């Protein structure tokens, strides 16, 4: 498959009020009723995203606003990368697709509607889809992502359909900034432009957020980081949404290139670098927990975050499938996953115990090639992304991921891809892989990135901490001198997947 282009704490009532709730939190950090809502939602729990999958159905084509990072030829860039086009479905087709995916991928636990336009600009299709799925597959969580303009009008319906998770994209709370992001909005049969449009939008978004959290619906806020326009302002946005009960804040990079045909792409507006994004997320983390594992997925995404199985479930294929939805099989499979997950939690405890007594303020980033389950189980040449962990005396913390072009194509290493991979993980001291060839190994070393393949099949956190301890020992003995690394690129151009 080949796609072109490339775009886009604690809560008061929705969260727990504890210091460590949110995307990185585990069972012991959250009240049981919140943990029950997030524990197998791959977007709301960083831990869950290693094990559980989501799917989107593209039932909502229309939109009621214009964002400068969006080209209507493609999906809603508030959740997807531009350059990705989804096949639109009727609610009935969507319901069949959900059952087909639920049968084939028993770890799929969440159904989201995220476009290709705005779900609440298409309320009949959106809520009819939720109604059909709630009846046919009641174990699947319902999720919605919106620009928020129409949200206050639909809060009661959202609550009635038991949609437990809602994402609102909020890029500003100041209309002077908003007018540079939104050229127009369409509200109550009238088009508004400029500052007036942005003012209306921010009022409706914040009102919708307050109304949802007052009803105990978990809310995540997505923000697109646009350097020079709203980057520093997102700290204010973070405070504003936290004070209104948002559970999680997901700051995503603007992905912008002229070939996407967006206003920002054509103007040459750049997206942030990896370190600019991380610094902003780190600044906001003091205020609220941050989601760092978002993959800006398409409106018909299927699978674990970071994998794309949508091609297996095209409308033609789904309509021809004989679907047998079996709740018991799904439950049994998910119980096995919970067993694996406990092992991962135990490995994390071991990892922390191993670090006890380390007294160093050195912090390094490492990249990991993984197919999921928290394991180092992907070959360097087959990785479509690398997960990035920050290692310090307090442990291994997931801080993001870097999308890359495949290095290995048709059995051969691609030199061009190797350059882009090195630029994508250039801020990392090491890359952990299940296997790697001699050629890329040598080039990585030359670029100052240690290729580590002796931990194949091991848990990421545990292996990374072993490596980190030996790194610290080498620094102490003077064998190596610790140096900080440079910045890295966030993938903007064509994306080539297997
Ligand atoms: Fe979909 Fe969004 Fe629900 Fe997740 S995605 S509607 S909350 S089920 Fe998740 Fe995808 Fe990021 Fe969205 S990784 S783009 S945050
Ligand atoms: Fe595009 Fe989504 Fe913005 Fe609508 S809300 S203009 S579909 S990015």
XYZ file of N, CA and C in Angstrom, residues 213-345:
399
model
N -17.899 17.129 30.734
C -17.256 16.678 31.975
C -18.252 16.746 33.138
N -19.204 17.681 33.070
C -20.237 17.738 34.117
C -21.070 16.449 34.122
N -21.151 15.791 32.978
C -21.902 14.523 32.902
C -21.007 13.309 33.134
N -19.749 13.531 33.461
C -18.843 12.413 33.752
C -18.326 11.715 32.500
N -18.431 12.381 31.340
C -17.892 11.782 30.104
C -16.415 12.162 30.011
N -15.563 11.162 29.751
C -14.124 11.438 29.703
C -13.792 12.242 28.447
N -13.085 13.325 28.628
C -12.755 14.174 27.481
C -11.256 14.287 27.303
N -10.862 14.144 26.060
C -9.469 14.362 25.677
C -9.466 15.585 24.785
N -8.437 16.415 24.909
C -8.327 17.572 24.018
C -7.140 17.350 23.095
N -7.373 17.461 21.803
C -6.293 17.427 20.819
C -5.943 18.861 20.449
N -4.663 19.142 20.312
C -4.243 20.458 19.812
C -3.160 20.237 18.772
N -3.240 20.992 17.700
C -2.205 20.911 16.663
C -1.190 22.013 16.932
N 0.071 21.634 17.092
C 1.124 22.618 17.392
C 1.608 23.264 16.095
N 1.386 24.576 15.991
C 1.723 25.299 14.757
C 2.775 26.350 15.131
N 4.052 26.065 14.872
C 5.120 26.972 15.331
C 4.898 28.408 14.853
N 5.077 29.351 15.780
C 4.935 30.769 15.430
C 3.498 31.242 15.496
N 2.533 30.327 15.582
C 1.128 30.742 15.637
C 0.517 30.421 17.001
N 0.558 29.149 17.390
C -0.082 28.820 18.683
C 0.833 28.013 19.604
N 2.131 27.914 19.276
C 2.969 26.994 20.063
C 3.032 27.395 21.540
N 3.445 28.620 21.856
C 3.509 28.997 23.272
C 2.111 29.111 23.873
N 1.149 29.500 23.059
C -0.236 29.675 23.525
C -0.844 28.345 24.000
N -0.321 27.225 23.515
C -0.911 25.929 23.906
C -0.728 25.656 25.406
N 0.235 26.332 26.039
C 0.360 26.200 27.501
C -0.901 26.797 28.156
N -1.388 27.928 27.622
C -2.631 28.530 28.152
C -3.833 27.635 27.851
N -3.829 27.066 26.656
C -4.923 26.144 26.292
C -4.930 24.979 27.269
N -3.756 24.470 27.572
C -3.623 23.342 28.487
C -4.256 23.679 29.842
N -3.928 24.870 30.375
C -4.493 25.277 31.670
C -6.007 25.396 31.586
N -6.480 25.984 30.485
C -7.931 26.219 30.342
C -8.699 24.900 30.264
N -8.162 23.928 29.552
C -8.919 22.674 29.400
C -8.801 21.827 30.668
N -7.663 21.928 31.324
C -7.531 21.194 32.582
C -8.551 21.720 33.589
N -8.668 23.047 33.676
C -9.582 23.623 34.670
C -11.033 23.288 34.353
N -11.315 22.888 33.119
C -12.690 22.511 32.760
C -12.901 21.005 32.781
N -11.927 20.273 33.325
C -12.153 18.850 33.562
C -11.646 17.908 32.485
N -10.874 18.407 31.499
C -10.346 17.478 30.486
C -9.433 16.453 31.159
N -9.494 15.228 30.677
C -8.751 14.128 31.298
C -7.331 14.049 30.767
N -7.170 14.400 29.501
C -5.901 14.168 28.809
C -5.713 15.232 27.736
N -4.467 15.639 27.503
C -4.182 16.610 26.443
C -3.209 15.977 25.460
N -3.572 16.032 24.201
C -2.775 15.416 23.138
C -2.298 16.524 22.205
N -1.032 16.945 22.366
C -0.495 17.971 21.460
C 0.190 17.261 20.299
N -0.345 17.491 19.097
C 0.150 16.796 17.900
C 0.932 17.784 17.035
N 1.909 17.301 16.287
C 2.642 18.225 15.414
C 1.830 18.572 14.163
N 1.915 19.832 13.732
C 1.400 20.153 12.394
C 2.265 19.400 11.393
N 1.621 18.712 10.474
C 2.375 18.063 9.402
C 1.954 18.772 8.129
N 2.898 19.433 7.519
C 2.523 20.391 6.488
C 3.536 20.404 5.356
N 3.051 20.220 4.130
C 3.930 20.292 2.963
C 3.093 20.827 1.795
N 3.736 21.524 0.841
C 2.961 22.137 -0.245
C 2.081 21.132 -0.984
N 2.561 19.893 -1.154
C 1.785 18.923 -1.933
C 0.481 18.515 -1.257
N 0.295 18.875 0.017
C -0.976 18.557 0.677
C -2.075 19.515 0.250
N -1.688 20.656 -0.327
C -2.684 21.600 -0.828
C -3.446 22.332 0.266
N -2.933 22.329 1.486
C -3.595 23.070 2.566
C -3.096 24.514 2.552
N -3.862 25.409 3.216
C -3.428 26.813 3.265
C -2.045 26.909 3.907
N -1.841 26.192 5.015
C -0.534 26.233 5.668
C 0.548 25.614 4.783
N 0.233 24.509 4.127
C 1.214 23.849 3.263
C 1.660 24.788 2.148
N 0.685 25.491 1.530
C 1.002 26.377 0.408
C 1.746 27.627 0.877
N 1.480 28.054 2.127
C 2.168 29.235 2.676
C 3.571 28.930 3.166
N 3.935 27.663 3.202
C 5.257 27.302 3.724
C 5.299 27.251 5.247
N 4.138 27.202 5.892
C 4.120 27.079 7.358
C 4.748 25.745 7.754
N 5.772 25.784 8.607
C 6.433 24.532 8.972
C 5.768 23.890 10.176
N 6.019 22.600 10.340
C 5.615 21.913 11.559
C 6.769 21.949 12.548
N 6.540 21.504 13.807
C 7.621 21.523 14.794
C 8.633 20.404 14.569
N 9.826 20.570 15.117
C 10.774 19.458 15.154
C 10.385 18.550 16.328
N 11.023 17.384 16.376
C 10.710 16.427 17.450
C 11.012 17.023 18.820
N 12.112 17.744 18.943
C 12.472 18.296 20.249
C 11.593 19.487 20.619
N 11.156 20.276 19.630
C 10.214 21.371 19.930
C 8.911 20.799 20.480
N 8.430 19.727 19.848
C 7.183 19.102 20.299
C 7.347 18.548 21.715
N 8.455 17.837 21.924
C 8.670 17.217 23.240
C 8.786 18.295 24.330
N 9.490 19.394 24.022
C 9.656 20.454 25.033
C 8.294 21.031 25.425
N 7.414 21.231 24.457
C 6.084 21.775 24.779
C 5.278 20.757 25.591
N 5.345 19.487 25.179
C 4.628 18.456 25.950
C 5.167 18.390 27.376
N 6.493 18.487 27.514
C 7.091 18.452 28.860
C 6.612 19.649 29.686
N 6.554 20.840 29.063
C 6.108 22.041 29.791
C 4.672 21.869 30.278
N 3.836 21.264 29.448
C 2.419 21.123 29.819
C 2.223 19.989 30.816
N 3.169 19.052 30.874
C 2.961 17.867 31.712
C 2.883 18.233 33.190
N 3.550 19.341 33.578
C 3.433 19.789 34.964
C 1.992 20.115 35.298
N 1.245 20.581 34.298
C -0.138 20.990 34.519
C -1.091 19.804 34.416
N -0.761 18.832 33.566
C -1.744 17.803 33.231
C -1.041 16.674 32.482
N -1.572 15.457 32.559
C -0.932 14.379 31.815
C -1.136 14.509 30.315
N -0.093 14.138 29.617
C -0.092 14.343 28.177
C -0.143 13.012 27.444
N -0.899 12.973 26.353
C -0.861 11.815 25.475
C 0.323 12.012 24.528
N 1.177 11.002 24.434
C 2.334 11.134 23.546
C 2.379 10.010 22.528
N 1.325 9.177 22.523
C 1.386 8.021 21.622
C 0.390 8.129 20.473
N -0.144 9.327 20.219
C -1.103 9.504 19.121
C -0.411 9.244 17.777
N -1.114 8.581 16.873
C -0.544 8.315 15.553
C -1.228 9.117 14.451
N -2.050 10.097 14.826
C -2.759 10.916 13.842
C -3.363 10.007 12.764
N -4.251 9.137 13.228
C -4.704 8.068 12.339
C -5.840 8.497 11.417
N -6.024 7.736 10.368
C -7.008 8.080 9.353
C -8.430 7.789 9.826
N -9.409 8.344 9.098
C -10.820 8.211 9.509
C -11.360 6.808 9.315
N -10.575 5.914 8.680
C -11.008 4.512 8.600
C -9.918 3.574 9.145
N -9.132 4.101 10.107
C -8.034 3.310 10.685
C -8.562 2.035 11.335
N -7.781 0.958 11.229
C -8.129 -0.320 11.871
C -6.848 -0.926 12.426
N -6.862 -1.337 13.680
C -5.722 -2.073 14.237
C -5.117 -1.387 15.449
N -3.953 -1.906 15.865
C -3.207 -1.259 16.941
C -2.785 0.119 16.449
N -2.611 1.081 17.364
C -2.107 2.379 16.928
C -0.729 2.136 16.306
N -0.497 2.712 15.166
C 0.812 2.513 14.541
C 0.790 1.418 13.495
N -0.226 0.550 13.499
C -0.336 -0.396 12.388
C -1.598 -0.018 11.618
N -1.634 -0.342 10.354
C -2.791 0.025 9.553
C -3.318 -1.201 8.824
N -4.450 -1.720 9.305
C -5.025 -2.911 8.667
C -6.286 -2.558 7.878
N -6.451 -1.257 7.557
C -7.698 -0.849 6.902
C -7.880 -1.522 5.543
N -6.765 -1.818 4.850
C -6.895 -2.422 3.513
C -7.525 -3.816 3.573
N -7.396 -4.491 4.714
C -8.012 -5.832 4.839
C -9.523 -5.742 4.975
N -10.023 -4.525 5.250
C -11.453 -4.398 5.531
C -12.091 -3.340 4.626
N -11.769 -3.393 3.325
C -12.417 -2.481 2.381
C -13.900 -2.861 2.306
N -14.734 -1.935 1.819
C -16.181 -2.201 1.778
C -16.478 -3.474 1.001
N -15.836 -3.646 -0.143
C -16.081 -4.858 -0.962
C -15.802 -6.113 -0.151
N -14.658 -6.113 0.515
C -14.272 -7.317 1.269
C -15.246 -7.546 2.430
N -15.599 -6.480 3.126
C -16.481 -6.637 4.295
C -17.853 -7.124 3.873
N -18.380 -6.569 2.773
C -19.728 -6.960 2.352
C -19.758 -8.433 1.924
N -18.624 -8.940 1.457
C -18.578 -10.346 1.034
C -18.294 -11.289 2.208
N -17.970 -10.729 3.371
C -17.574 -11.588 4.502
C -18.786 -12.164 5.202
N -18.603 -13.392 5.666
C -19.629 -13.951 6.543
C -19.166 -13.661 7.966
N -19.913 -12.844 8.664
C -19.422 -12.376 9.958
C -20.053 -13.161 11.093
N -19.185 -13.682 11.966
C -19.710 -14.375 13.167
C -19.127 -13.689 14.398
N -19.939 -12.854 15.008
C -19.471 -12.095 16.162
C -19.674 -12.947 17.416
N -18.592 -13.233 18.097
C -18.695 -14.144 19.241
C -18.088 -13.454 20.476
N -18.968 -12.960 21.327
C -18.515 -12.188 22.488
C -17.645 -13.038 23.420
N -17.936 -14.350 23.524
C -17.163 -15.196 24.444
C -15.717 -15.344 23.977
N -15.556 -15.551 22.667
C -14.186 -15.679 22.129
C -13.411 -14.385 22.370
N -14.077 -13.273 22.159
C -13.411 -11.987 22.375
C -12.989 -11.839 23.840
N -13.896 -12.212 24.737
C -13.601 -12.088 26.165
C -12.396 -12.963 26.538
N -12.389 -14.199 26.044
C -11.302 -15.126 26.383
C -9.962 -14.569 25.876
N -9.971 -14.026 24.670
C -8.745 -13.472 24.091
C -8.242 -12.297 24.944
N -9.197 -11.464 25.356
C -8.807 -10.281 26.131
C -8.299 -10.675 27.527
N -8.801 -11.789 28.045
C -8.271 -12.255 29.338
C -6.797 -12.655 29.186
N -6.479 -13.276 28.038
C -5.065 -13.642 27.793
C -4.201 -12.383 27.719
N -4.746 -11.370 27.059
C -3.990 -10.104 26.959
C -3.711 -9.552 28.356
N -4.721 -9.628 29.224
C -4.530 -9.093 30.576
C -3.399 -9.843 31.286
N -3.264 -11.161 31.011
C -2.156 -11.944 31.577
C -0.814 -11.390 31.098
N -0.705 -11.148 29.775
C 0.539 -10.586 29.213
C 0.838 -9.232 29.838
N -0.238 -8.503 30.041
C -0.074 -7.148 30.556
C 0.481 -7.176 31.983
N 0.020 -8.137 32.770
C 0.550 -8.260 34.137
C 2.044 -8.550 34.115
N 2.465 -9.387 33.139
C 3.909 -9.669 33.004
C 4.685 -8.387 32.728
N 4.073 -7.562 31.874
C 4.732 -6.298 31.516
C 4.852 -5.390 32.740
N 3.791 -5.344 33.543
C 3.820 -4.513 34.748
C 4.892 -5.050 35.713
